[in-house]
Amino acid sequence: MSLGLYLHIPYCFSKCRYCDFYSHPGERGVPDAYVDALLRELARFAPDAPLRPDTVYFGGGTPSLLSPAQVGRLIRAACPVSGAEVTLEANPETVTEESLWGFREAGVNRISFGVQSARDTQLRTLGRPHTARQARAAFAAARRAGFENISGDIMLALPHYTQAEFDETLELIEEGGATHISAYLLKIEPDSAFGRTPPEGLPTGDEAADFYLYAVEQLEHHGYRQYEISNFAKPGYEGRHNLIYWDCGDYLGLGPAAHSCMGGKRFYYPADTAAFLQDNAAPVMDGGCGAEDYLILQLRLRKGLSLPQYKALYGKEFSPVQLAFIRNCVKNGYAAFDGTTLALTPAGLIVQNSILAELL
């Protein structure tokens, strides 16, 4: 069984207008005291021997505000297995060729750039602190630093969005050498700046769905195979860390607001950095991970849900009513079903929540 380690870095230059992740804006680096606190928790979960995760993921916030030396301390303490995937999320304006070389030397072998759009006007609307030129420079610097596994994020259905904007963004990321692309629909979160003051020119739900289907088609055409609702990869470059989540594997999340699931038990740290630094934020138990979670997560994946595996793991089978609903989904182009595997099509992934509501 694979083990994933997630390290939350809650520091960033500024809060993007769509973001509701737990983070501290206005920072220009990560305090050593925070790295020390992560190391403390790592030792707490693995007191007698190194953790030896199969994947390590630095998420945020803006993990590229860490110094290469800090990243190196954390990777050495975790002691990932040989061949582990070690990912660092990075904002284009925060990296230099020197820092990228340093991250590579520290043990990072996968870099993920938050690009979102190739249009500077749109980036300003989103509250992103980088420019398209900086994004291009970051990709080029990453390649020169020796990164072969590079991911880029695209945000879809933005204010006043067009297919041409998607095409320009895909071109920037593809020419940058990306082997993996995450393409997300903009979601207006209530606790974000956009949630408090929604931007003008947002596409309708039907228009957003059309942008999504266009993105899937174009990404596939450019050699990025869809393997999950929002994730596309060149063959062999699927994100191994996130696949642990979607396959209901074990993962340990360290840091304020970080979530974990170990041995079927879920827990999380309170969203309180001060308490985390002071060793005053014990993880909170959050129930178990069972058949319902497995069904939901497997149907995010294009490979779909294996019914024999579902039965073997949880003793669950679909009822005649559920099977009739599935056949109706197939008839309407929302799913493929061969009697043993149920997989949603891109059209089905758009309405996944409605399909899950019926199946659950």
mmCIF file of C-alpha atoms in Angstrom:
data_model
loop_
_atom_site.group_PDB
_atom_site.id
_atom_site.type_symbol
_atom_site.label_atom_id
_atom_site.label_comp_id
_atom_site.label_asym_id
_atom_site.label_seq_id
_atom_site.Cartn_x
_atom_site.Cartn_y
_atom_site.Cartn_z
ATOM 1 C CA MET A 1 0.000 0.000 0.000
ATOM 2 C CA SER A 2 1.399 3.381 -1.023
ATOM 3 C CA LEU A 3 1.772 6.205 1.485
ATOM 4 C CA GLY A 4 1.540 9.874 0.534
ATOM 5 C CA LEU A 5 2.919 12.731 2.650
ATOM 6 C CA TYR A 6 1.372 16.187 2.265
ATOM 7 C CA LEU A 7 3.127 19.206 3.809
ATOM 8 C CA HIS A 8 1.000 22.347 3.987
ATOM 9 C CA ILE A 9 2.866 25.647 3.602
ATOM 10 C CA PRO A 10 0.335 28.344 4.562
ATOM 11 C CA TYR A 11 2.380 31.395 3.523
ATOM 12 C CA CYS A 12 1.875 33.455 0.350
ATOM 13 C CA PHE A 13 2.601 36.895 -1.141
ATOM 14 C CA SER A 14 -1.076 37.791 -1.478
ATOM 15 C CA LYS A 15 -4.457 36.095 -1.423
ATOM 16 C CA CYS A 16 -5.881 35.359 -4.883
ATOM 17 C CA ARG A 17 -9.462 36.543 -5.238
ATOM 18 C CA TYR A 18 -10.856 33.039 -5.846
ATOM 19 C CA CYS A 19 -8.881 31.330 -3.054
ATOM 20 C CA ASP A 20 -10.443 30.016 0.157
ATOM 21 C CA PHE A 21 -7.517 27.783 1.174
ATOM 22 C CA TYR A 22 -6.056 28.406 4.606
ATOM 23 C CA SER A 23 -3.083 30.738 4.127
ATOM 24 C CA HIS A 24 -1.307 33.841 5.437
ATOM 25 C CA PRO A 25 -0.913 36.562 2.801
ATOM 26 C CA GLY A 26 1.765 39.247 2.931
ATOM 27 C CA GLU A 27 4.688 36.886 3.498
ATOM 28 C CA ARG A 28 8.018 36.807 1.653
ATOM 29 C CA GLY A 29 9.333 33.563 3.084
ATOM 30 C CA VAL A 30 8.624 30.698 5.483
ATOM 31 C CA PRO A 31 9.865 30.986 9.095
ATOM 32 C CA ASP A 32 12.319 28.316 10.220
ATOM 33 C CA ALA A 33 10.064 27.881 13.239
ATOM 34 C CA TYR A 34 7.332 26.585 10.909
ATOM 35 C CA VAL A 35 9.705 24.072 9.305
ATOM 36 C CA ASP A 36 10.733 22.997 12.823
ATOM 37 C CA ALA A 37 7.054 22.445 13.688
ATOM 38 C CA LEU A 38 6.570 20.244 10.592
ATOM 39 C CA LEU A 39 9.659 18.250 11.553
ATOM 40 C CA ARG A 40 8.285 17.864 15.092
ATOM 41 C CA GLU A 41 5.020 16.419 13.748
ATOM 42 C CA LEU A 42 6.858 14.166 11.322
ATOM 43 C CA ALA A 43 8.848 12.726 14.237
ATOM 44 C CA ARG A 44 5.620 12.312 16.211
ATOM 45 C CA PHE A 45 4.061 10.120 13.532
ATOM 46 C CA ALA A 46 7.269 8.188 12.853
ATOM 47 C CA PRO A 47 9.141 8.149 16.200
ATOM 48 C CA ASP A 48 11.199 4.996 15.691
ATOM 49 C CA ALA A 49 12.063 5.027 11.980
ATOM 50 C CA PRO A 50 11.723 7.384 8.992
ATOM 51 C CA LEU A 51 8.243 7.599 7.434
ATOM 52 C CA ARG A 52 9.464 6.440 3.952
ATOM 53 C CA PRO A 53 6.519 7.831 1.910
ATOM 54 C CA ASP A 54 6.038 6.906 -1.758
ATOM 55 C CA THR A 55 5.103 10.500 -2.580
ATOM 56 C CA VAL A 56 5.764 13.877 -0.952
ATOM 57 C CA TYR A 57 3.684 16.916 -1.876
ATOM 58 C CA PHE A 58 4.435 20.492 -0.796
ATOM 59 C CA GLY A 59 1.133 22.396 -1.115
ATOM 60 C CA GLY A 60 -0.072 25.793 -0.019
ATOM 61 C CA GLY A 61 -0.193 28.692 0.182
ATOM 62 C CA THR A 62 2.950 29.127 -1.877
ATOM 63 C CA PRO A 63 5.483 26.374 -1.090
ATOM 64 C CA SER A 64 8.071 27.956 -3.392
ATOM 65 C CA LEU A 65 8.545 30.581 -0.647
ATOM 66 C CA LEU A 66 10.476 27.860 1.172
ATOM 67 C CA SER A 67 14.239 27.997 0.682
ATOM 68 C CA PRO A 68 15.907 24.972 -0.939
ATOM 69 C CA ALA A 69 17.653 24.341 2.394
ATOM 70 C CA GLN A 70 14.292 24.191 4.200
ATOM 71 C CA VAL A 71 12.887 21.830 1.562
ATOM 72 C CA GLY A 72 15.978 19.660 1.912
ATOM 73 C CA ARG A 73 15.542 19.391 5.700
ATOM 74 C CA LEU A 74 11.948 18.230 5.292
ATOM 75 C CA ILE A 75 12.687 15.701 2.539
ATOM 76 C CA ARG A 76 15.627 14.224 4.445
ATOM 77 C CA ALA A 77 13.489 13.837 7.570
ATOM 78 C CA ALA A 78 10.666 12.139 5.633
ATOM 79 C CA CYS A 79 13.181 9.859 3.885
ATOM 80 C CA PRO A 80 11.002 8.977 0.880
ATOM 81 C CA VAL A 81 11.506 5.610 -0.814
ATOM 82 C CA SER A 82 13.801 5.363 -3.828
ATOM 83 C CA GLY A 83 11.981 6.649 -6.906
ATOM 84 C CA ALA A 84 9.397 8.590 -4.867
ATOM 85 C CA GLU A 85 7.513 11.424 -6.539
ATOM 86 C CA VAL A 86 8.344 14.696 -4.740
ATOM 87 C CA THR A 87 6.192 17.638 -5.870
ATOM 88 C CA LEU A 88 6.542 21.329 -5.044
ATOM 89 C CA GLU A 89 3.805 23.804 -5.973
ATOM 90 C CA ALA A 90 5.308 27.072 -7.207
ATOM 91 C CA ASN A 91 4.125 30.497 -8.265
ATOM 92 C CA PRO A 92 6.050 31.781 -11.306
ATOM 93 C CA GLU A 93 7.052 35.085 -9.690
ATOM 94 C CA THR A 94 8.654 33.352 -6.687
ATOM 95 C CA VAL A 95 11.235 31.174 -8.473
ATOM 96 C CA THR A 96 14.596 31.808 -10.102
ATOM 97 C CA GLU A 97 16.826 29.412 -11.977
ATOM 98 C CA GLU A 98 19.043 29.336 -8.902
ATOM 99 C CA SER A 99 16.193 28.417 -6.534
ATOM 100 C CA LEU A 100 14.905 25.763 -8.970
ATOM 101 C CA TRP A 101 18.376 24.200 -9.133
ATOM 102 C CA GLY A 102 18.337 24.251 -5.334
ATOM 103 C CA PHE A 103 14.951 22.515 -5.139
ATOM 104 C CA ARG A 104 16.193 19.837 -7.551
ATOM 105 C CA GLU A 105 19.324 19.328 -5.438
ATOM 106 C CA ALA A 106 17.140 19.088 -2.316
ATOM 107 C CA GLY A 107 15.190 16.178 -3.820
ATOM 108 C CA VAL A 108 12.192 17.771 -5.588
ATOM 109 C CA ASN A 109 11.607 15.972 -8.897
ATOM 110 C CA ARG A 110 8.221 17.382 -9.905
ATOM 111 C CA ILE A 111 7.326 21.076 -10.078
ATOM 112 C CA SER A 112 3.778 22.408 -10.441
ATOM 113 C CA PHE A 113 3.277 25.978 -11.663
ATOM 114 C CA GLY A 114 0.070 27.921 -10.985
ATOM 115 C CA VAL A 115 -0.386 29.637 -14.359
ATOM 116 C CA GLN A 116 -4.213 29.918 -14.646
ATOM 117 C CA SER A 117 -4.207 32.223 -17.710
ATOM 118 C CA ALA A 118 -1.861 33.546 -20.371
ATOM 119 C CA ARG A 119 -3.560 36.953 -20.308
ATOM 120 C CA ASP A 120 -2.207 39.559 -17.925
ATOM 121 C CA THR A 121 -5.563 41.362 -17.692
ATOM 122 C CA GLN A 122 -7.161 38.130 -16.482
ATOM 123 C CA LEU A 123 -4.332 37.465 -14.038
ATOM 124 C CA ARG A 124 -4.918 40.893 -12.510
ATOM 125 C CA THR A 125 -8.655 40.149 -12.251
ATOM 126 C CA LEU A 126 -7.839 36.918 -10.403
ATOM 127 C CA GLY A 127 -5.388 38.676 -8.083
ATOM 128 C CA ARG A 128 -2.456 36.610 -9.350
ATOM 129 C CA PRO A 129 0.866 38.389 -8.702
ATOM 130 C CA HIS A 130 2.665 37.008 -11.799
ATOM 131 C CA THR A 131 2.548 37.873 -15.498
ATOM 132 C CA ALA A 132 2.423 35.591 -18.534
ATOM 133 C CA ARG A 133 6.039 36.551 -19.255
ATOM 134 C CA GLN A 134 7.065 35.421 -15.770
ATOM 135 C CA ALA A 135 5.217 32.124 -16.297
ATOM 136 C CA ARG A 136 7.115 31.466 -19.542
ATOM 137 C CA ALA A 137 10.397 32.316 -17.820
ATOM 138 C CA ALA A 138 9.607 29.970 -14.909
ATOM 139 C CA PHE A 139 8.979 27.002 -17.240
ATOM 140 C CA ALA A 140 12.204 27.695 -19.132
ATOM 141 C CA ALA A 141 14.182 27.997 -15.889
ATOM 142 C CA ALA A 142 12.691 24.727 -14.603
ATOM 143 C CA ARG A 143 13.784 22.880 -17.736
ATOM 144 C CA ARG A 144 17.289 24.330 -17.473
ATOM 145 C CA ALA A 145 17.375 23.224 -13.825
ATOM 146 C CA GLY A 146 16.762 19.660 -14.953
ATOM 147 C CA PHE A 147 13.045 19.213 -14.273
ATOM 148 C CA GLU A 148 11.432 16.728 -16.644
ATOM 149 C CA ASN A 149 8.172 16.307 -14.709
ATOM 150 C CA ILE A 150 6.487 19.715 -14.910
ATOM 151 C CA SER A 151 2.809 20.490 -14.317
ATOM 152 C CA GLY A 152 0.835 23.637 -15.088
ATOM 153 C CA ASP A 153 -2.591 24.800 -13.873
ATOM 154 C CA ILE A 154 -5.234 26.293 -16.170
ATOM 155 C CA MET A 155 -8.408 27.870 -14.795
ATOM 156 C CA LEU A 156 -11.485 27.647 -17.028
ATOM 157 C CA ALA A 157 -14.689 29.689 -17.290
ATOM 158 C CA LEU A 158 -13.139 32.875 -15.942
ATOM 159 C CA PRO A 159 -14.790 36.300 -16.295
ATOM 160 C CA HIS A 160 -15.391 37.161 -19.985
ATOM 161 C CA TYR A 161 -13.787 33.825 -20.931
ATOM 162 C CA THR A 162 -13.265 32.641 -24.512
ATOM 163 C CA GLN A 163 -11.904 29.539 -26.202
ATOM 164 C CA ALA A 164 -9.096 31.740 -27.538
ATOM 165 C CA GLU A 165 -7.936 32.469 -23.966
ATOM 166 C CA PHE A 166 -7.805 28.740 -23.264
ATOM 167 C CA ASP A 167 -5.851 28.136 -26.478
ATOM 168 C CA GLU A 168 -3.284 30.816 -25.525
ATOM 169 C CA THR A 169 -2.861 29.375 -22.028
ATOM 170 C CA LEU A 170 -2.487 25.817 -23.293
ATOM 171 C CA GLU A 171 0.115 27.027 -25.783
ATOM 172 C CA LEU A 172 2.123 28.761 -23.026
ATOM 173 C CA ILE A 173 2.087 25.666 -20.803
ATOM 174 C CA GLU A 174 2.720 23.136 -23.579
ATOM 175 C CA GLU A 175 5.596 25.151 -25.042
ATOM 176 C CA GLY A 176 6.960 25.390 -21.484
ATOM 177 C CA GLY A 177 7.483 21.636 -21.539
ATOM 178 C CA ALA A 178 4.624 20.570 -19.266
ATOM 179 C CA THR A 179 4.083 16.826 -19.006
ATOM 180 C CA HIS A 180 0.946 17.299 -16.856
ATOM 181 C CA ILE A 181 -1.867 19.858 -16.871
ATOM 182 C CA SER A 182 -4.595 20.495 -14.294
ATOM 183 C CA ALA A 183 -7.595 22.291 -15.814
ATOM 184 C CA TYR A 184 -10.185 23.511 -13.322
ATOM 185 C CA LEU A 185 -13.481 25.342 -13.676
ATOM 186 C CA LEU A 186 -13.510 28.529 -11.613
ATOM 187 C CA LYS A 187 -15.621 27.939 -8.511
ATOM 188 C CA ILE A 188 -16.854 30.940 -6.555
ATOM 189 C CA GLU A 189 -16.168 30.030 -2.931
ATOM 190 C CA PRO A 190 -18.233 31.896 -0.297
ATOM 191 C CA ASP A 191 -15.194 32.687 1.865
ATOM 192 C CA SER A 192 -13.138 34.123 -1.013
ATOM 193 C CA ALA A 193 -12.950 37.731 -2.241
ATOM 194 C CA PHE A 194 -14.948 36.652 -5.328
ATOM 195 C CA GLY A 195 -17.525 35.096 -2.996
ATOM 196 C CA ARG A 196 -17.984 38.417 -1.240
ATOM 197 C CA THR A 197 -17.919 40.456 -4.472
ATOM 198 C CA PRO A 198 -18.494 38.280 -7.555
ATOM 199 C CA PRO A 199 -16.766 39.495 -10.714
ATOM 200 C CA GLU A 200 -18.715 40.620 -13.757
ATOM 201 C CA GLY A 201 -18.851 38.591 -16.948
ATOM 202 C CA LEU A 202 -18.962 35.092 -15.455
ATOM 203 C CA PRO A 203 -20.124 32.408 -17.914
ATOM 204 C CA THR A 204 -23.437 30.634 -17.311
ATOM 205 C CA GLY A 205 -23.407 27.035 -16.115
ATOM 206 C CA ASP A 206 -24.027 25.770 -19.661
ATOM 207 C CA GLU A 207 -21.236 27.977 -21.035
ATOM 208 C CA ALA A 208 -18.844 26.737 -18.350
ATOM 209 C CA ALA A 209 -19.706 23.128 -19.286
ATOM 210 C CA ASP A 210 -18.967 23.911 -22.937
ATOM 211 C CA PHE A 211 -15.569 25.402 -21.977
ATOM 212 C CA TYR A 212 -14.791 22.249 -19.984
ATOM 213 C CA LEU A 213 -15.669 19.913 -22.859
ATOM 214 C CA TYR A 214 -13.635 22.076 -25.245
ATOM 215 C CA ALA A 215 -10.656 21.892 -22.862
ATOM 216 C CA VAL A 216 -10.904 18.089 -22.597
ATOM 217 C CA GLU A 217 -11.006 17.784 -26.393
ATOM 218 C CA GLN A 218 -8.065 20.135 -26.962
ATOM 219 C CA LEU A 219 -5.908 18.637 -24.223
ATOM 220 C CA GLU A 220 -6.458 15.122 -25.580
ATOM 221 C CA HIS A 221 -5.621 16.407 -29.075
ATOM 222 C CA HIS A 222 -2.325 17.777 -27.730
ATOM 223 C CA GLY A 223 -1.405 14.459 -26.126
ATOM 224 C CA TYR A 224 -2.579 15.108 -22.556
ATOM 225 C CA ARG A 225 -4.746 12.116 -21.637
ATOM 226 C CA GLN A 226 -7.520 12.789 -19.152
ATOM 227 C CA TYR A 227 -7.213 10.488 -16.145
ATOM 228 C CA GLU A 228 -9.318 12.447 -13.627
ATOM 229 C CA ILE A 229 -11.995 15.156 -13.772
ATOM 230 C CA SER A 230 -9.471 18.016 -13.841
ATOM 231 C CA ASN A 231 -6.174 16.266 -14.581
ATOM 232 C CA PHE A 232 -4.448 15.412 -17.842
ATOM 233 C CA ALA A 233 -1.029 13.895 -18.464
ATOM 234 C CA LYS A 234 1.390 12.680 -21.068
ATOM 235 C CA PRO A 235 1.685 8.872 -20.705
ATOM 236 C CA GLY A 236 3.520 7.967 -17.505
ATOM 237 C CA TYR A 237 3.267 11.443 -15.956
ATOM 238 C CA GLU A 238 0.017 11.063 -14.013
ATOM 239 C CA GLY A 239 0.228 12.656 -10.559
ATOM 240 C CA ARG A 240 1.030 9.737 -8.266
ATOM 241 C CA HIS A 241 0.337 11.669 -5.050
ATOM 242 C CA ASN A 242 -3.235 12.627 -5.922
ATOM 243 C CA LEU A 243 -3.912 9.106 -7.209
ATOM 244 C CA ILE A 244 -3.301 7.918 -3.630
ATOM 245 C CA TYR A 245 -6.197 10.167 -2.547
ATOM 246 C CA TRP A 246 -8.522 8.989 -5.314
ATOM 247 C CA ASP A 247 -7.712 5.310 -4.757
ATOM 248 C CA CYS A 248 -8.439 5.696 -1.005
ATOM 249 C CA GLY A 249 -4.844 4.969 -0.028
ATOM 250 C CA ASP A 250 -3.093 6.177 3.118
ATOM 251 C CA TYR A 251 -1.905 9.775 3.271
ATOM 252 C CA LEU A 252 -0.573 11.915 6.095
ATOM 253 C CA GLY A 253 -1.122 15.678 5.969
ATOM 254 C CA LEU A 254 0.959 17.891 8.266
ATOM 255 C CA GLY A 255 0.320 21.570 8.971
ATOM 256 C CA PRO A 256 -2.673 23.745 9.905
ATOM 257 C CA ALA A 257 -5.834 22.713 7.992
ATOM 258 C CA ALA A 258 -4.056 19.639 6.548
ATOM 259 C CA HIS A 259 -6.164 16.473 6.278
ATOM 260 C CA SER A 260 -5.091 12.831 6.600
ATOM 261 C CA CYS A 261 -6.508 9.350 6.151
ATOM 262 C CA MET A 262 -4.499 6.529 7.725
ATOM 263 C CA GLY A 263 -5.826 2.992 8.059
ATOM 264 C CA GLY A 264 -9.316 4.142 7.072
ATOM 265 C CA LYS A 265 -9.406 6.820 9.815
ATOM 266 C CA ARG A 266 -9.591 10.491 8.863
ATOM 267 C CA PHE A 267 -8.221 13.395 10.899
ATOM 268 C CA TYR A 268 -7.112 16.991 10.379
ATOM 269 C CA TYR A 269 -5.202 19.785 12.058
ATOM 270 C CA PRO A 270 -7.150 22.882 13.138
ATOM 271 C CA ALA A 271 -6.711 25.888 10.826
ATOM 272 C CA ASP A 272 -4.550 27.759 13.331
ATOM 273 C CA THR A 273 -0.888 28.390 12.499
ATOM 274 C CA ALA A 274 -0.079 29.994 15.843
ATOM 275 C CA ALA A 275 -1.396 26.957 17.714
ATOM 276 C CA PHE A 276 0.507 24.634 15.344
ATOM 277 C CA LEU A 277 3.762 26.500 15.965
ATOM 278 C CA GLN A 278 3.254 26.301 19.717
ATOM 279 C CA ASP A 279 2.504 22.546 19.610
ATOM 280 C CA ASN A 280 -0.997 23.316 20.782
ATOM 281 C CA ALA A 281 -3.042 21.932 17.892
ATOM 282 C CA ALA A 282 -3.614 18.198 18.197
ATOM 283 C CA PRO A 283 -5.190 16.514 15.155
ATOM 284 C CA VAL A 284 -8.984 16.214 15.274
ATOM 285 C CA MET A 285 -10.553 12.849 14.389
ATOM 286 C CA ASP A 286 -12.965 13.115 11.459
ATOM 287 C CA GLY A 287 -14.635 9.723 11.035
ATOM 288 C CA GLY A 288 -13.737 6.926 8.678
ATOM 289 C CA CYS A 289 -13.226 6.414 4.961
ATOM 290 C CA GLY A 290 -15.645 3.798 3.653
ATOM 291 C CA ALA A 291 -17.585 2.516 0.669
ATOM 292 C CA GLU A 292 -19.282 5.842 -0.059
ATOM 293 C CA ASP A 293 -15.936 7.691 -0.204
ATOM 294 C CA TYR A 294 -14.487 4.993 -2.463
ATOM 295 C CA LEU A 295 -17.411 5.233 -4.890
ATOM 296 C CA ILE A 296 -17.205 9.038 -5.028
ATOM 297 C CA LEU A 297 -13.432 9.127 -5.538
ATOM 298 C CA GLN A 298 -13.237 6.292 -8.081
ATOM 299 C CA LEU A 299 -15.868 7.965 -10.244
ATOM 300 C CA ARG A 300 -13.627 11.038 -10.467
ATOM 301 C CA LEU A 301 -11.228 8.864 -12.467
ATOM 302 C CA ARG A 302 -11.639 8.099 -16.159
ATOM 303 C CA LYS A 303 -10.723 4.453 -15.448
ATOM 304 C CA GLY A 304 -13.861 4.351 -13.312
ATOM 305 C CA LEU A 305 -15.149 2.074 -10.545
ATOM 306 C CA SER A 306 -14.413 -1.654 -10.674
ATOM 307 C CA LEU A 307 -17.497 -3.426 -9.334
ATOM 308 C CA PRO A 308 -15.575 -6.612 -8.357
ATOM 309 C CA GLN A 309 -13.065 -4.466 -6.443
ATOM 310 C CA TYR A 310 -15.917 -2.498 -4.807
ATOM 311 C CA LYS A 311 -17.457 -5.773 -3.635
ATOM 312 C CA ALA A 312 -14.136 -7.247 -2.488
ATOM 313 C CA LEU A 313 -13.232 -4.161 -0.438
ATOM 314 C CA TYR A 314 -16.614 -3.216 1.002
ATOM 315 C CA GLY A 315 -19.062 -6.048 0.236
ATOM 316 C CA LYS A 316 -21.150 -3.654 -1.843
ATOM 317 C CA GLU A 317 -23.137 -4.370 -5.018
ATOM 318 C CA PHE A 318 -25.431 -2.154 -7.088
ATOM 319 C CA SER A 319 -29.160 -2.804 -6.730
ATOM 320 C CA PRO A 320 -31.452 -3.382 -9.745
ATOM 321 C CA VAL A 321 -32.640 0.236 -9.374
ATOM 322 C CA GLN A 322 -29.053 1.541 -9.436
ATOM 323 C CA LEU A 323 -28.204 -0.644 -12.439
ATOM 324 C CA ALA A 324 -31.239 0.679 -14.302
ATOM 325 C CA PHE A 325 -30.084 4.250 -13.573
ATOM 326 C CA ILE A 326 -26.574 3.387 -14.820
ATOM 327 C CA ARG A 327 -28.004 1.979 -18.076
ATOM 328 C CA ASN A 328 -29.912 5.230 -18.509
ATOM 329 C CA CYS A 329 -26.664 7.203 -17.983
ATOM 330 C CA VAL A 330 -24.989 5.090 -20.673
ATOM 331 C CA LYS A 331 -27.897 5.641 -23.050
ATOM 332 C CA ASN A 332 -27.589 9.428 -22.602
ATOM 333 C CA GLY A 333 -23.807 9.518 -23.060
ATOM 334 C CA TYR A 334 -22.881 10.179 -19.424
ATOM 335 C CA ALA A 335 -21.191 6.863 -18.679
ATOM 336 C CA ALA A 336 -19.663 3.690 -20.060
ATOM 337 C CA PHE A 337 -20.499 0.365 -18.391
ATOM 338 C CA ASP A 338 -19.367 -3.114 -19.452
ATOM 339 C CA GLY A 339 -20.909 -4.992 -16.534
ATOM 340 C CA THR A 340 -17.774 -4.855 -14.386
ATOM 341 C CA THR A 341 -16.495 -1.264 -14.667
ATOM 342 C CA LEU A 342 -18.521 1.953 -14.459
ATOM 343 C CA ALA A 343 -16.720 4.995 -15.877
ATOM 344 C CA LEU A 344 -18.097 8.487 -16.439
ATOM 345 C CA THR A 345 -17.543 10.239 -19.761
ATOM 346 C CA PRO A 346 -16.454 13.921 -19.861
ATOM 347 C CA ALA A 347 -20.145 14.857 -20.161
ATOM 348 C CA GLY A 348 -20.874 12.679 -17.127
ATOM 349 C CA LEU A 349 -18.043 14.203 -15.098
ATOM 350 C CA ILE A 350 -19.671 17.631 -15.489
ATOM 351 C CA VAL A 351 -22.840 16.339 -13.779
ATOM 352 C CA GLN A 352 -21.000 13.919 -11.477
ATOM 353 C CA ASN A 353 -22.691 15.280 -8.350
ATOM 354 C CA SER A 354 -26.156 14.539 -9.759
ATOM 355 C CA ILE A 355 -25.105 11.015 -10.768
ATOM 356 C CA LEU A 356 -23.598 10.367 -7.328
ATOM 357 C CA ALA A 357 -26.773 11.630 -5.639
ATOM 358 C CA GLU A 358 -28.738 8.918 -7.461
ATOM 359 C CA LEU A 359 -26.186 6.157 -6.844
ATOM 360 C CA LEU A 360 -25.848 6.987 -3.149
#
